[in-house]
């Protein structure tokens, strides 16, 4: 023990001598280590959520091998927080309760996914505008059709002034027959013309009613088809589901986990998941930006993670490599048996 203490004392003295010769070099080294460890904890533990800086610092100093702040270029946690904001590493803001920080994720894969989500949101908005315009056009067409179908009223003209108009008010069958025969003899050929005109008007009204009904049905069918398409393409910015197989795409955890597959065991706050590695059994807590879906071979079971069929299980029928899409058969729920084409790779994943 005396020998060990002697060696440690000599080593400590050498470090003090080196530090006294170039103190700035050691301060820069400790400052960089402190910054990297603090930001890594902030990113891994809180992601891009807004959090009080003191909460992060208390968790940081709970580790036994942490670097003390008095060995860095920053005198206080407030100075370090302001520095993070000036350097653009975090969003910082001061409140009556203290300083809050929010990690800015500049990972290229994260930025690419965010841009993809923005593009899909814009596409959904465009689809809603198209649907609204289409409904407006259908309403305008319906109003124009009603204006065209207004009845035309004409004056009652009698060709022969000597002819008499008779009305039969009796309800009996025999009297009605006699009256009808009498009326027909009085009106003569004009009665036949009136009957033919009445029949023609009824036929025209019936045919116009049928065509109008067909027109309304076709417009309604088109609106329903658009609504179905809108529902099918409706998307959300989160897709994690328990018991699906995913692949870890981040390199920040090292080669041990990069490109390895895992099973999601628990979803936290929609955007974070607890995964269990398939090969090693290790459990990790990761953000969805660090994961991607896994496409199995045709015939295997998958789960739909986004769009109108979200949450339904299905059977992978085929894969379109050119369009990065697949065709599945829904295997659960009220839509069981429905065939869904051109569903994107990122919207389905293999079931565990």
mmCIF file of C-alpha atoms in Angstrom:
data_model
loop_
_atom_site.group_PDB
_atom_site.id
_atom_site.type_symbol
_atom_site.label_atom_id
_atom_site.label_comp_id
_atom_site.label_asym_id
_atom_site.label_seq_id
_atom_site.Cartn_x
_atom_site.Cartn_y
_atom_site.Cartn_z
ATOM 1 C CA UNK A 1 0.000 0.000 0.000
ATOM 2 C CA UNK A 2 2.869 2.371 0.763
ATOM 3 C CA UNK A 3 4.394 1.627 -2.631
ATOM 4 C CA UNK A 4 1.033 2.343 -4.363
ATOM 5 C CA UNK A 5 0.567 5.603 -2.482
ATOM 6 C CA UNK A 6 4.148 6.596 -3.368
ATOM 7 C CA UNK A 7 3.542 5.903 -7.085
ATOM 8 C CA UNK A 8 0.231 7.731 -7.085
ATOM 9 C CA UNK A 9 1.838 10.684 -5.338
ATOM 10 C CA UNK A 10 4.592 10.850 -7.957
ATOM 11 C CA UNK A 11 2.046 10.570 -10.802
ATOM 12 C CA UNK A 12 -0.038 13.338 -9.260
ATOM 13 C CA UNK A 13 3.015 15.556 -8.932
ATOM 14 C CA UNK A 14 3.932 14.978 -12.587
ATOM 15 C CA UNK A 15 0.382 15.925 -13.662
ATOM 16 C CA UNK A 16 0.587 19.100 -11.572
ATOM 17 C CA UNK A 17 3.907 20.001 -13.172
ATOM 18 C CA UNK A 18 2.516 19.432 -16.682
ATOM 19 C CA UNK A 19 -0.573 21.463 -15.865
ATOM 20 C CA UNK A 20 1.545 24.315 -14.493
ATOM 21 C CA UNK A 21 3.626 24.395 -17.678
ATOM 22 C CA UNK A 22 0.572 24.693 -20.014
ATOM 23 C CA UNK A 23 -2.593 25.263 -17.985
ATOM 24 C CA UNK A 24 -4.678 26.395 -20.981
ATOM 25 C CA UNK A 25 -4.168 23.072 -22.765
ATOM 26 C CA UNK A 26 -5.579 21.104 -19.848
ATOM 27 C CA UNK A 27 -8.472 23.521 -19.383
ATOM 28 C CA UNK A 28 -9.395 23.220 -23.059
ATOM 29 C CA UNK A 29 -9.266 19.422 -22.817
ATOM 30 C CA UNK A 30 -11.475 19.278 -19.712
ATOM 31 C CA UNK A 31 -13.864 21.861 -21.162
ATOM 32 C CA UNK A 32 -14.305 19.807 -24.316
ATOM 33 C CA UNK A 33 -14.851 16.598 -22.343
ATOM 34 C CA UNK A 34 -17.372 18.326 -20.064
ATOM 35 C CA UNK A 35 -19.259 19.779 -23.051
ATOM 36 C CA UNK A 36 -19.358 16.482 -24.956
ATOM 37 C CA UNK A 37 -20.539 14.440 -21.966
ATOM 38 C CA UNK A 38 -23.162 17.044 -20.997
ATOM 39 C CA UNK A 39 -24.588 17.261 -24.537
ATOM 40 C CA UNK A 40 -24.561 13.481 -24.968
ATOM 41 C CA UNK A 41 -26.545 13.081 -21.745
ATOM 42 C CA UNK A 42 -28.965 15.821 -22.818
ATOM 43 C CA UNK A 43 -29.483 14.210 -26.246
ATOM 44 C CA UNK A 44 -29.785 10.626 -25.001
ATOM 45 C CA UNK A 45 -31.899 11.323 -21.915
ATOM 46 C CA UNK A 46 -34.172 14.178 -23.046
ATOM 47 C CA UNK A 47 -33.880 14.270 -26.848
ATOM 48 C CA UNK A 48 -35.135 17.575 -28.258
ATOM 49 C CA UNK A 49 -37.452 18.311 -25.316
ATOM 50 C CA UNK A 50 -37.214 21.578 -23.390
ATOM 51 C CA UNK A 51 -35.785 20.928 -19.910
ATOM 52 C CA UNK A 52 -34.377 22.894 -16.967
ATOM 53 C CA UNK A 53 -30.585 23.058 -17.141
ATOM 54 C CA UNK A 54 -30.216 22.208 -13.434
ATOM 55 C CA UNK A 55 -32.058 18.887 -13.923
ATOM 56 C CA UNK A 56 -29.571 17.839 -16.605
ATOM 57 C CA UNK A 57 -26.585 18.998 -14.547
ATOM 58 C CA UNK A 58 -27.695 17.128 -11.414
ATOM 59 C CA UNK A 59 -28.038 13.922 -13.426
ATOM 60 C CA UNK A 60 -24.628 14.565 -15.009
ATOM 61 C CA UNK A 61 -22.780 14.980 -11.689
ATOM 62 C CA UNK A 62 -24.447 11.845 -10.299
ATOM 63 C CA UNK A 63 -21.944 9.823 -12.364
ATOM 64 C CA UNK A 64 -18.786 9.085 -10.400
ATOM 65 C CA UNK A 65 -16.344 9.777 -13.247
ATOM 66 C CA UNK A 66 -17.779 13.126 -14.318
ATOM 67 C CA UNK A 67 -15.565 16.150 -14.920
ATOM 68 C CA UNK A 68 -16.073 18.987 -12.439
ATOM 69 C CA UNK A 69 -17.121 22.350 -13.815
ATOM 70 C CA UNK A 70 -14.362 24.125 -11.836
ATOM 71 C CA UNK A 71 -11.853 22.407 -14.158
ATOM 72 C CA UNK A 72 -13.425 23.985 -17.251
ATOM 73 C CA UNK A 73 -13.517 27.441 -18.776
ATOM 74 C CA UNK A 74 -17.002 28.088 -17.378
ATOM 75 C CA UNK A 75 -17.373 29.321 -13.829
ATOM 76 C CA UNK A 76 -21.108 28.663 -13.401
ATOM 77 C CA UNK A 77 -23.828 26.566 -15.008
ATOM 78 C CA UNK A 78 -25.511 29.776 -16.202
ATOM 79 C CA UNK A 79 -22.349 30.788 -18.096
ATOM 80 C CA UNK A 80 -22.199 27.351 -19.707
ATOM 81 C CA UNK A 81 -25.913 27.538 -20.647
ATOM 82 C CA UNK A 82 -25.442 30.954 -22.289
ATOM 83 C CA UNK A 83 -22.422 29.601 -24.162
ATOM 84 C CA UNK A 84 -24.485 26.704 -25.539
ATOM 85 C CA UNK A 85 -27.022 29.213 -26.867
ATOM 86 C CA UNK A 86 -24.369 31.456 -28.462
ATOM 87 C CA UNK A 87 -22.708 28.489 -30.176
ATOM 88 C CA UNK A 88 -26.039 27.281 -31.566
ATOM 89 C CA UNK A 89 -25.778 23.893 -29.865
ATOM 90 C CA UNK A 90 -29.019 24.364 -27.895
ATOM 91 C CA UNK A 91 -32.011 26.667 -27.708
ATOM 92 C CA UNK A 92 -31.878 28.479 -24.379
ATOM 93 C CA UNK A 93 -34.337 30.824 -22.670
ATOM 94 C CA UNK A 94 -34.482 32.422 -19.246
ATOM 95 C CA UNK A 95 -37.647 32.200 -17.126
ATOM 96 C CA UNK A 96 -38.515 33.168 -13.533
ATOM 97 C CA UNK A 97 -37.786 29.541 -12.637
ATOM 98 C CA UNK A 98 -34.324 29.617 -14.192
ATOM 99 C CA UNK A 99 -32.701 28.700 -17.492
ATOM 100 C CA UNK A 100 -34.186 26.107 -19.855
ATOM 101 C CA UNK A 101 -32.313 24.356 -22.637
ATOM 102 C CA UNK A 102 -33.418 22.360 -25.686
ATOM 103 C CA UNK A 103 -31.020 20.180 -27.660
ATOM 104 C CA UNK A 104 -30.709 20.891 -31.413
ATOM 105 C CA UNK A 105 -30.259 17.630 -33.298
ATOM 106 C CA UNK A 106 -28.079 18.278 -36.348
ATOM 107 C CA UNK A 107 -27.709 14.638 -37.364
ATOM 108 C CA UNK A 108 -28.046 14.405 -41.205
ATOM 109 C CA UNK A 109 -30.394 11.432 -40.911
ATOM 110 C CA UNK A 110 -32.644 13.368 -38.502
ATOM 111 C CA UNK A 111 -32.696 16.404 -40.798
ATOM 112 C CA UNK A 112 -33.585 14.180 -43.761
ATOM 113 C CA UNK A 113 -36.469 12.595 -41.865
ATOM 114 C CA UNK A 114 -37.771 15.996 -40.759
ATOM 115 C CA UNK A 115 -37.702 17.241 -44.351
ATOM 116 C CA UNK A 116 -39.556 14.108 -45.451
ATOM 117 C CA UNK A 117 -42.217 14.688 -42.781
ATOM 118 C CA UNK A 118 -42.643 18.313 -43.873
ATOM 119 C CA UNK A 119 -43.032 17.207 -47.491
ATOM 120 C CA UNK A 120 -45.719 14.687 -46.535
ATOM 121 C CA UNK A 121 -47.573 17.260 -44.422
ATOM 122 C CA UNK A 122 -47.596 19.623 -47.399
ATOM 123 C CA UNK A 123 -48.876 16.819 -49.636
ATOM 124 C CA UNK A 124 -51.718 16.122 -47.177
ATOM 125 C CA UNK A 125 -52.671 19.812 -47.186
ATOM 126 C CA UNK A 126 -52.667 19.812 -50.999
ATOM 127 C CA UNK A 127 -54.989 16.788 -50.985
ATOM 128 C CA UNK A 128 -57.382 18.567 -48.608
ATOM 129 C CA UNK A 129 -57.441 21.641 -50.864
ATOM 130 C CA UNK A 130 -58.161 19.462 -53.915
ATOM 131 C CA UNK A 131 -61.021 17.755 -52.083
ATOM 132 C CA UNK A 132 -62.502 21.102 -51.014
ATOM 133 C CA UNK A 133 -62.304 22.458 -54.572
ATOM 134 C CA UNK A 134 -63.896 19.318 -55.976
ATOM 135 C CA UNK A 135 -66.818 19.524 -53.506
ATOM 136 C CA UNK A 136 -67.258 23.208 -54.368
ATOM 137 C CA UNK A 137 -67.411 22.362 -58.083
ATOM 138 C CA UNK A 138 -69.996 19.651 -57.452
ATOM 139 C CA UNK A 139 -72.164 22.044 -55.427
ATOM 140 C CA UNK A 140 -71.923 24.651 -58.209
ATOM 141 C CA UNK A 141 -72.903 22.082 -60.832
ATOM 142 C CA UNK A 142 -75.866 20.993 -58.741
ATOM 143 C CA UNK A 143 -77.072 24.583 -58.413
ATOM 144 C CA UNK A 144 -76.664 25.165 -62.158
ATOM 145 C CA UNK A 145 -78.657 21.995 -62.875
ATOM 146 C CA UNK A 146 -81.513 23.181 -60.661
ATOM 147 C CA UNK A 147 -81.644 26.485 -62.520
ATOM 148 C CA UNK A 148 -81.884 24.686 -65.865
ATOM 149 C CA UNK A 149 -84.665 22.404 -64.681
ATOM 150 C CA UNK A 150 -87.071 25.187 -63.655
ATOM 151 C CA UNK A 151 -90.630 24.487 -64.928
ATOM 152 C CA UNK A 152 -91.939 26.582 -67.825
ATOM 153 C CA UNK A 153 -95.531 27.786 -67.478
ATOM 154 C CA UNK A 154 -97.714 28.508 -70.576
ATOM 155 C CA UNK A 155 -101.161 29.950 -71.026
ATOM 156 C CA UNK A 156 -104.178 27.665 -71.422
ATOM 157 C CA UNK A 157 -105.341 28.098 -75.019
ATOM 158 C CA UNK A 158 -108.524 26.563 -76.432
ATOM 159 C CA UNK A 159 -108.464 25.837 -80.159
ATOM 160 C CA UNK A 160 -112.267 25.752 -80.520
ATOM 161 C CA UNK A 161 -114.268 28.310 -78.557
ATOM 162 C CA UNK A 162 -117.524 26.299 -78.978
ATOM 163 C CA UNK A 163 -116.186 23.267 -77.183
ATOM 164 C CA UNK A 164 -117.237 22.788 -73.570
ATOM 165 C CA UNK A 165 -114.990 21.583 -70.772
ATOM 166 C CA UNK A 166 -116.687 19.005 -68.512
ATOM 167 C CA UNK A 167 -115.467 17.842 -65.076
ATOM 168 C CA UNK A 168 -116.547 14.506 -63.596
ATOM 169 C CA UNK A 169 -116.773 14.645 -59.781
ATOM 170 C CA UNK A 170 -118.508 11.273 -59.258
ATOM 171 C CA UNK A 171 -116.515 8.538 -57.469
ATOM 172 C CA UNK A 172 -118.443 5.485 -58.686
ATOM 173 C CA UNK A 173 -116.873 3.264 -61.249
ATOM 174 C CA UNK A 174 -119.930 3.025 -63.528
ATOM 175 C CA UNK A 175 -120.631 6.753 -63.444
ATOM 176 C CA UNK A 176 -116.973 7.536 -64.039
ATOM 177 C CA UNK A 177 -116.959 5.307 -67.101
ATOM 178 C CA UNK A 178 -120.105 6.980 -68.436
ATOM 179 C CA UNK A 179 -118.748 10.428 -67.708
ATOM 180 C CA UNK A 180 -115.472 9.599 -69.325
ATOM 181 C CA UNK A 181 -117.182 8.372 -72.450
ATOM 182 C CA UNK A 182 -119.352 11.483 -72.486
ATOM 183 C CA UNK A 183 -116.357 13.731 -71.944
ATOM 184 C CA UNK A 184 -114.385 12.010 -74.641
ATOM 185 C CA UNK A 185 -117.259 12.460 -77.069
ATOM 186 C CA UNK A 186 -117.519 16.143 -76.150
ATOM 187 C CA UNK A 187 -113.789 16.865 -76.347
ATOM 188 C CA UNK A 188 -113.213 14.745 -79.392
ATOM 189 C CA UNK A 189 -109.691 14.549 -80.823
ATOM 190 C CA UNK A 190 -108.403 17.263 -78.478
ATOM 191 C CA UNK A 191 -108.723 14.882 -75.524
ATOM 192 C CA UNK A 192 -106.327 12.451 -77.182
ATOM 193 C CA UNK A 193 -103.823 15.259 -77.686
ATOM 194 C CA UNK A 194 -104.095 16.267 -74.024
ATOM 195 C CA UNK A 195 -103.568 12.675 -72.844
ATOM 196 C CA UNK A 196 -100.524 12.247 -75.117
ATOM 197 C CA UNK A 197 -99.087 15.548 -73.879
ATOM 198 C CA UNK A 198 -99.589 14.488 -70.255
ATOM 199 C CA UNK A 199 -97.877 11.133 -70.857
ATOM 200 C CA UNK A 200 -94.963 12.834 -72.607
ATOM 201 C CA UNK A 201 -94.537 15.319 -69.769
ATOM 202 C CA UNK A 202 -94.547 12.472 -67.232
ATOM 203 C CA UNK A 203 -91.962 10.546 -69.254
ATOM 204 C CA UNK A 204 -89.750 13.612 -69.570
ATOM 205 C CA UNK A 205 -90.038 14.358 -65.854
ATOM 206 C CA UNK A 206 -89.275 10.713 -65.002
ATOM 207 C CA UNK A 207 -86.259 10.588 -67.325
ATOM 208 C CA UNK A 208 -84.918 13.931 -66.037
ATOM 209 C CA UNK A 209 -85.382 12.697 -62.469
ATOM 210 C CA UNK A 210 -83.454 9.515 -63.246
ATOM 211 C CA UNK A 211 -80.627 11.417 -64.949
ATOM 212 C CA UNK A 212 -80.457 13.853 -62.024
ATOM 213 C CA UNK A 213 -80.369 10.962 -59.583
ATOM 214 C CA UNK A 214 -77.574 9.297 -61.565
ATOM 215 C CA UNK A 215 -75.653 12.558 -61.655
ATOM 216 C CA UNK A 216 -75.987 12.980 -57.894
ATOM 217 C CA UNK A 217 -74.932 9.385 -57.278
ATOM 218 C CA UNK A 218 -71.843 9.698 -59.451
ATOM 219 C CA UNK A 219 -70.778 12.906 -57.696
ATOM 220 C CA UNK A 220 -71.349 11.301 -54.301
ATOM 221 C CA UNK A 221 -69.348 8.262 -55.327
ATOM 222 C CA UNK A 222 -66.457 10.461 -56.418
ATOM 223 C CA UNK A 223 -66.531 12.377 -53.132
ATOM 224 C CA UNK A 224 -66.538 9.099 -51.194
ATOM 225 C CA UNK A 225 -63.596 7.851 -53.236
ATOM 226 C CA UNK A 226 -61.676 11.045 -52.504
ATOM 227 C CA UNK A 227 -62.452 10.749 -48.789
ATOM 228 C CA UNK A 228 -61.272 7.132 -48.839
ATOM 229 C CA UNK A 229 -58.073 8.169 -50.591
ATOM 230 C CA UNK A 230 -57.568 11.004 -48.104
ATOM 231 C CA UNK A 231 -58.050 8.595 -45.204
ATOM 232 C CA UNK A 232 -55.627 6.146 -46.758
ATOM 233 C CA UNK A 233 -52.946 8.822 -47.154
ATOM 234 C CA UNK A 234 -53.508 10.609 -43.812
ATOM 235 C CA UNK A 235 -50.273 10.600 -41.878
ATOM 236 C CA UNK A 236 -48.808 11.393 -38.457
ATOM 237 C CA UNK A 237 -45.301 12.363 -37.430
ATOM 238 C CA UNK A 238 -44.911 9.360 -35.114
ATOM 239 C CA UNK A 239 -45.015 5.670 -36.088
ATOM 240 C CA UNK A 240 -43.603 3.534 -33.249
ATOM 241 C CA UNK A 241 -45.646 0.431 -32.297
ATOM 242 C CA UNK A 242 -44.920 -2.349 -29.782
ATOM 243 C CA UNK A 243 -43.812 -5.809 -30.968
ATOM 244 C CA UNK A 244 -42.433 -4.696 -34.338
ATOM 245 C CA UNK A 245 -38.883 -5.321 -35.542
ATOM 246 C CA UNK A 246 -36.763 -2.228 -36.264
ATOM 247 C CA UNK A 247 -33.200 -1.468 -37.297
ATOM 248 C CA UNK A 248 -30.882 0.925 -35.413
ATOM 249 C CA UNK A 249 -29.455 3.486 -37.859
ATOM 250 C CA UNK A 250 -27.588 5.859 -35.550
ATOM 251 C CA UNK A 251 -23.807 5.525 -35.270
ATOM 252 C CA UNK A 252 -23.610 7.307 -31.921
ATOM 253 C CA UNK A 253 -24.014 4.062 -29.989
ATOM 254 C CA UNK A 254 -21.002 2.464 -31.680
ATOM 255 C CA UNK A 255 -20.598 -0.404 -34.125
ATOM 256 C CA UNK A 256 -22.030 -2.842 -31.590
ATOM 257 C CA UNK A 257 -25.569 -1.608 -32.279
ATOM 258 C CA UNK A 258 -25.301 0.106 -35.675
ATOM 259 C CA UNK A 259 -27.445 -1.611 -38.359
ATOM 260 C CA UNK A 260 -28.528 -4.259 -35.828
ATOM 261 C CA UNK A 261 -32.153 -5.349 -35.398
ATOM 262 C CA UNK A 262 -34.256 -5.050 -32.265
ATOM 263 C CA UNK A 263 -37.836 -5.526 -31.050
ATOM 264 C CA UNK A 264 -39.814 -2.587 -29.638
ATOM 265 C CA UNK A 265 -41.000 -3.544 -26.144
ATOM 266 C CA UNK A 266 -42.485 -0.233 -24.990
ATOM 267 C CA UNK A 267 -43.442 3.111 -26.576
ATOM 268 C CA UNK A 268 -42.920 6.243 -24.441
ATOM 269 C CA UNK A 269 -44.448 9.625 -25.363
ATOM 270 C CA UNK A 270 -45.150 8.428 -28.938
ATOM 271 C CA UNK A 271 -41.629 9.319 -30.151
ATOM 272 C CA UNK A 272 -39.388 7.208 -27.871
ATOM 273 C CA UNK A 273 -39.171 3.433 -27.553
ATOM 274 C CA UNK A 274 -37.522 0.852 -25.313
ATOM 275 C CA UNK A 275 -36.030 -1.770 -27.634
ATOM 276 C CA UNK A 276 -34.485 -5.180 -26.964
ATOM 277 C CA UNK A 277 -31.604 -6.252 -29.206
ATOM 278 C CA UNK A 278 -32.292 -9.552 -30.973
ATOM 279 C CA UNK A 279 -28.700 -10.820 -30.922
ATOM 280 C CA UNK A 280 -27.479 -9.670 -27.470
ATOM 281 C CA UNK A 281 -30.700 -9.074 -25.529
ATOM 282 C CA UNK A 282 -29.547 -5.589 -24.431
ATOM 283 C CA UNK A 283 -32.264 -3.032 -23.767
ATOM 284 C CA UNK A 284 -31.908 0.541 -25.065
ATOM 285 C CA UNK A 285 -34.049 3.670 -24.972
ATOM 286 C CA UNK A 286 -34.004 5.351 -28.388
ATOM 287 C CA UNK A 287 -35.791 8.094 -30.301
ATOM 288 C CA UNK A 288 -37.686 7.131 -33.466
ATOM 289 C CA UNK A 289 -35.235 9.171 -35.571
ATOM 290 C CA UNK A 290 -32.558 6.598 -34.660
ATOM 291 C CA UNK A 291 -34.685 3.693 -35.932
ATOM 292 C CA UNK A 292 -36.083 2.544 -39.252
ATOM 293 C CA UNK A 293 -38.580 -0.086 -40.328
ATOM 294 C CA UNK A 294 -37.715 -3.624 -41.466
ATOM 295 C CA UNK A 295 -39.341 -5.132 -44.582
ATOM 296 C CA UNK A 296 -39.659 -8.947 -44.433
ATOM 297 C CA UNK A 297 -39.921 -11.452 -47.257
ATOM 298 C CA UNK A 298 -43.293 -11.850 -49.049
ATOM 299 C CA UNK A 299 -45.726 -13.985 -47.102
ATOM 300 C CA UNK A 300 -44.595 -12.702 -43.691
ATOM 301 C CA UNK A 301 -46.736 -10.676 -41.272
ATOM 302 C CA UNK A 302 -46.327 -6.904 -41.032
ATOM 303 C CA UNK A 303 -48.004 -4.054 -39.162
ATOM 304 C CA UNK A 304 -49.150 -0.801 -40.769
ATOM 305 C CA UNK A 305 -47.560 2.124 -38.893
ATOM 306 C CA UNK A 306 -48.970 5.171 -40.681
ATOM 307 C CA UNK A 307 -51.823 6.292 -42.914
ATOM 308 C CA UNK A 308 -55.484 5.311 -42.885
ATOM 309 C CA UNK A 309 -54.731 1.632 -42.166
ATOM 310 C CA UNK A 310 -52.525 2.415 -39.132
ATOM 311 C CA UNK A 311 -52.599 -0.339 -36.475
ATOM 312 C CA UNK A 312 -53.820 -3.107 -38.819
ATOM 313 C CA UNK A 313 -51.832 -6.303 -39.269
ATOM 314 C CA UNK A 314 -51.323 -7.676 -42.754
ATOM 315 C CA UNK A 315 -49.549 -10.184 -44.968
ATOM 316 C CA UNK A 316 -46.841 -8.881 -47.304
ATOM 317 C CA UNK A 317 -47.880 -9.919 -50.825
ATOM 318 C CA UNK A 318 -45.220 -8.315 -53.021
ATOM 319 C CA UNK A 319 -42.515 -5.615 -53.108
ATOM 320 C CA UNK A 320 -41.985 -2.885 -55.727
ATOM 321 C CA UNK A 321 -38.294 -2.010 -55.470
ATOM 322 C CA UNK A 322 -38.506 0.821 -58.029
ATOM 323 C CA UNK A 323 -41.189 2.701 -56.089
ATOM 324 C CA UNK A 324 -39.912 1.650 -52.627
ATOM 325 C CA UNK A 325 -43.414 0.391 -51.877
ATOM 326 C CA UNK A 326 -45.233 -2.856 -51.157
ATOM 327 C CA UNK A 327 -48.620 -4.532 -51.550
ATOM 328 C CA UNK A 328 -50.225 -6.096 -48.461
ATOM 329 C CA UNK A 329 -53.413 -7.947 -47.564
ATOM 330 C CA UNK A 330 -55.083 -6.657 -44.383
ATOM 331 C CA UNK A 331 -55.314 -9.566 -41.928
ATOM 332 C CA UNK A 332 -57.143 -8.017 -38.958
ATOM 333 C CA UNK A 333 -60.083 -5.785 -38.065
ATOM 334 C CA UNK A 334 -63.154 -4.910 -40.145
ATOM 335 C CA UNK A 335 -61.006 -4.409 -43.267
ATOM 336 C CA UNK A 336 -59.704 -7.987 -43.217
ATOM 337 C CA UNK A 337 -59.095 -9.260 -46.735
ATOM 338 C CA UNK A 338 -58.634 -5.818 -48.312
ATOM 339 C CA UNK A 339 -55.701 -5.506 -50.715
ATOM 340 C CA UNK A 340 -53.668 -2.305 -50.292
ATOM 341 C CA UNK A 341 -51.183 -1.328 -53.011
ATOM 342 C CA UNK A 342 -48.273 1.160 -53.117
ATOM 343 C CA UNK A 343 -47.828 1.422 -49.346
ATOM 344 C CA UNK A 344 -44.424 2.932 -48.566
ATOM 345 C CA UNK A 345 -41.611 0.947 -46.925
ATOM 346 C CA UNK A 346 -41.519 3.305 -43.924
ATOM 347 C CA UNK A 347 -45.238 2.755 -43.266
ATOM 348 C CA UNK A 348 -44.935 -0.975 -42.527
ATOM 349 C CA UNK A 349 -42.584 -3.105 -40.470
ATOM 350 C CA UNK A 350 -42.076 -6.781 -39.737
ATOM 351 C CA UNK A 351 -43.915 -8.206 -36.733
ATOM 352 C CA UNK A 352 -41.883 -9.979 -34.075
#
